[in-house]
């Protein structure tokens, strides 16, 4: 580069020497060297060099790929960030499992069945008459009854027994009219003793009555029995008219 910029100077000097005509005897003194020229301009920037070789690990287990694989130590935990904004409301979940059964409730109040108006089963009443002249046999159930009322039929005329079908409290009574001494007993499997009622006739017509309130459960029985007490031996043979009426009815149901 530098030689190129000096070229016009050498050309000028060559023209100067070639244009002078001189003898062999011609002698002159040497000329003074010319002054140094001004420095040339800066050259163009060089082209970019080639990429250098990859560096190597000087004090480690392997090459650069190892460097990439070696993990650094875990940093310390950062401070907790601020609470984020509240999210959107989620979808409704599926229904849960059924809960356990609750504790049993308190005992119910007793309902008196008799207060229910149209229940046929709550009715029980009878009135039966014995209108035969033969004296009722001692120690036997009085029979020979004719029904006046028997609703719904708990009195059995065939056996002379009332058979309770609705547990409850009942009233039973009887009246007899006779001209001989009569003893009648109200008897029930629920009674320890027979309830004996006696009347001793002195010849005229006598009325005998007896009654009792009993608490019965279904299946209990009530009947009348002829009872021997102080009657004379002749009463069995008496054929005078005698009437017995036997009544019973449910006052109210009870278990
Ligand atoms: C009882 O029988 C007599 C005759 O045997 C009769 O006159 C009377 O009316 C009868 N009484 C009843 C309540 O059935
Ligand atoms: C009560 O009456 C019903 C219906 O007639 C009958 O089935 C049942 O055996 C009776 N119970 C008693 C104890 O008589």
Coordinates of N, CA and C in Angstrom, one line a residue, residues 111-120 122:
X111 N -103.4 -43.6 70.9 CA -104.6 -43.2 70.3 C -105.7 -44.1 70.7
X112 N -106.7 -43.6 71.3 CA -107.9 -44.4 71.7 C -108.7 -44.7 70.5
X113 N -108.7 -46.0 70.1 CA -109.4 -46.4 68.9 C -110.9 -46.0 68.9
X114 N -111.5 -46.0 70.1 CA -112.9 -45.7 70.2 C -113.3 -44.3 69.7
X115 N -112.3 -43.5 69.7 CA -112.6 -42.1 69.2 C -112.6 -42.0 67.7
X116 N -112.2 -43.1 67.0 CA -112.3 -43.0 65.6 C -113.7 -43.5 65.2
X117 N -114.4 -42.7 64.5 CA -115.9 -42.8 64.4 C -116.3 -44.0 63.6
X118 N -115.6 -44.3 62.4 CA -116.2 -45.2 61.5 C -115.5 -46.6 61.5
X119 N -114.9 -46.9 62.6 CA -114.2 -48.2 62.7 C -115.1 -49.3 63.3
X120 N -115.5 -50.2 62.4 CA -116.4 -51.3 62.9 C -115.7 -52.1 64.0
X122 N -114.0 -51.2 66.4 CA -114.0 -50.6 67.7 C -115.3 -50.7 68.5

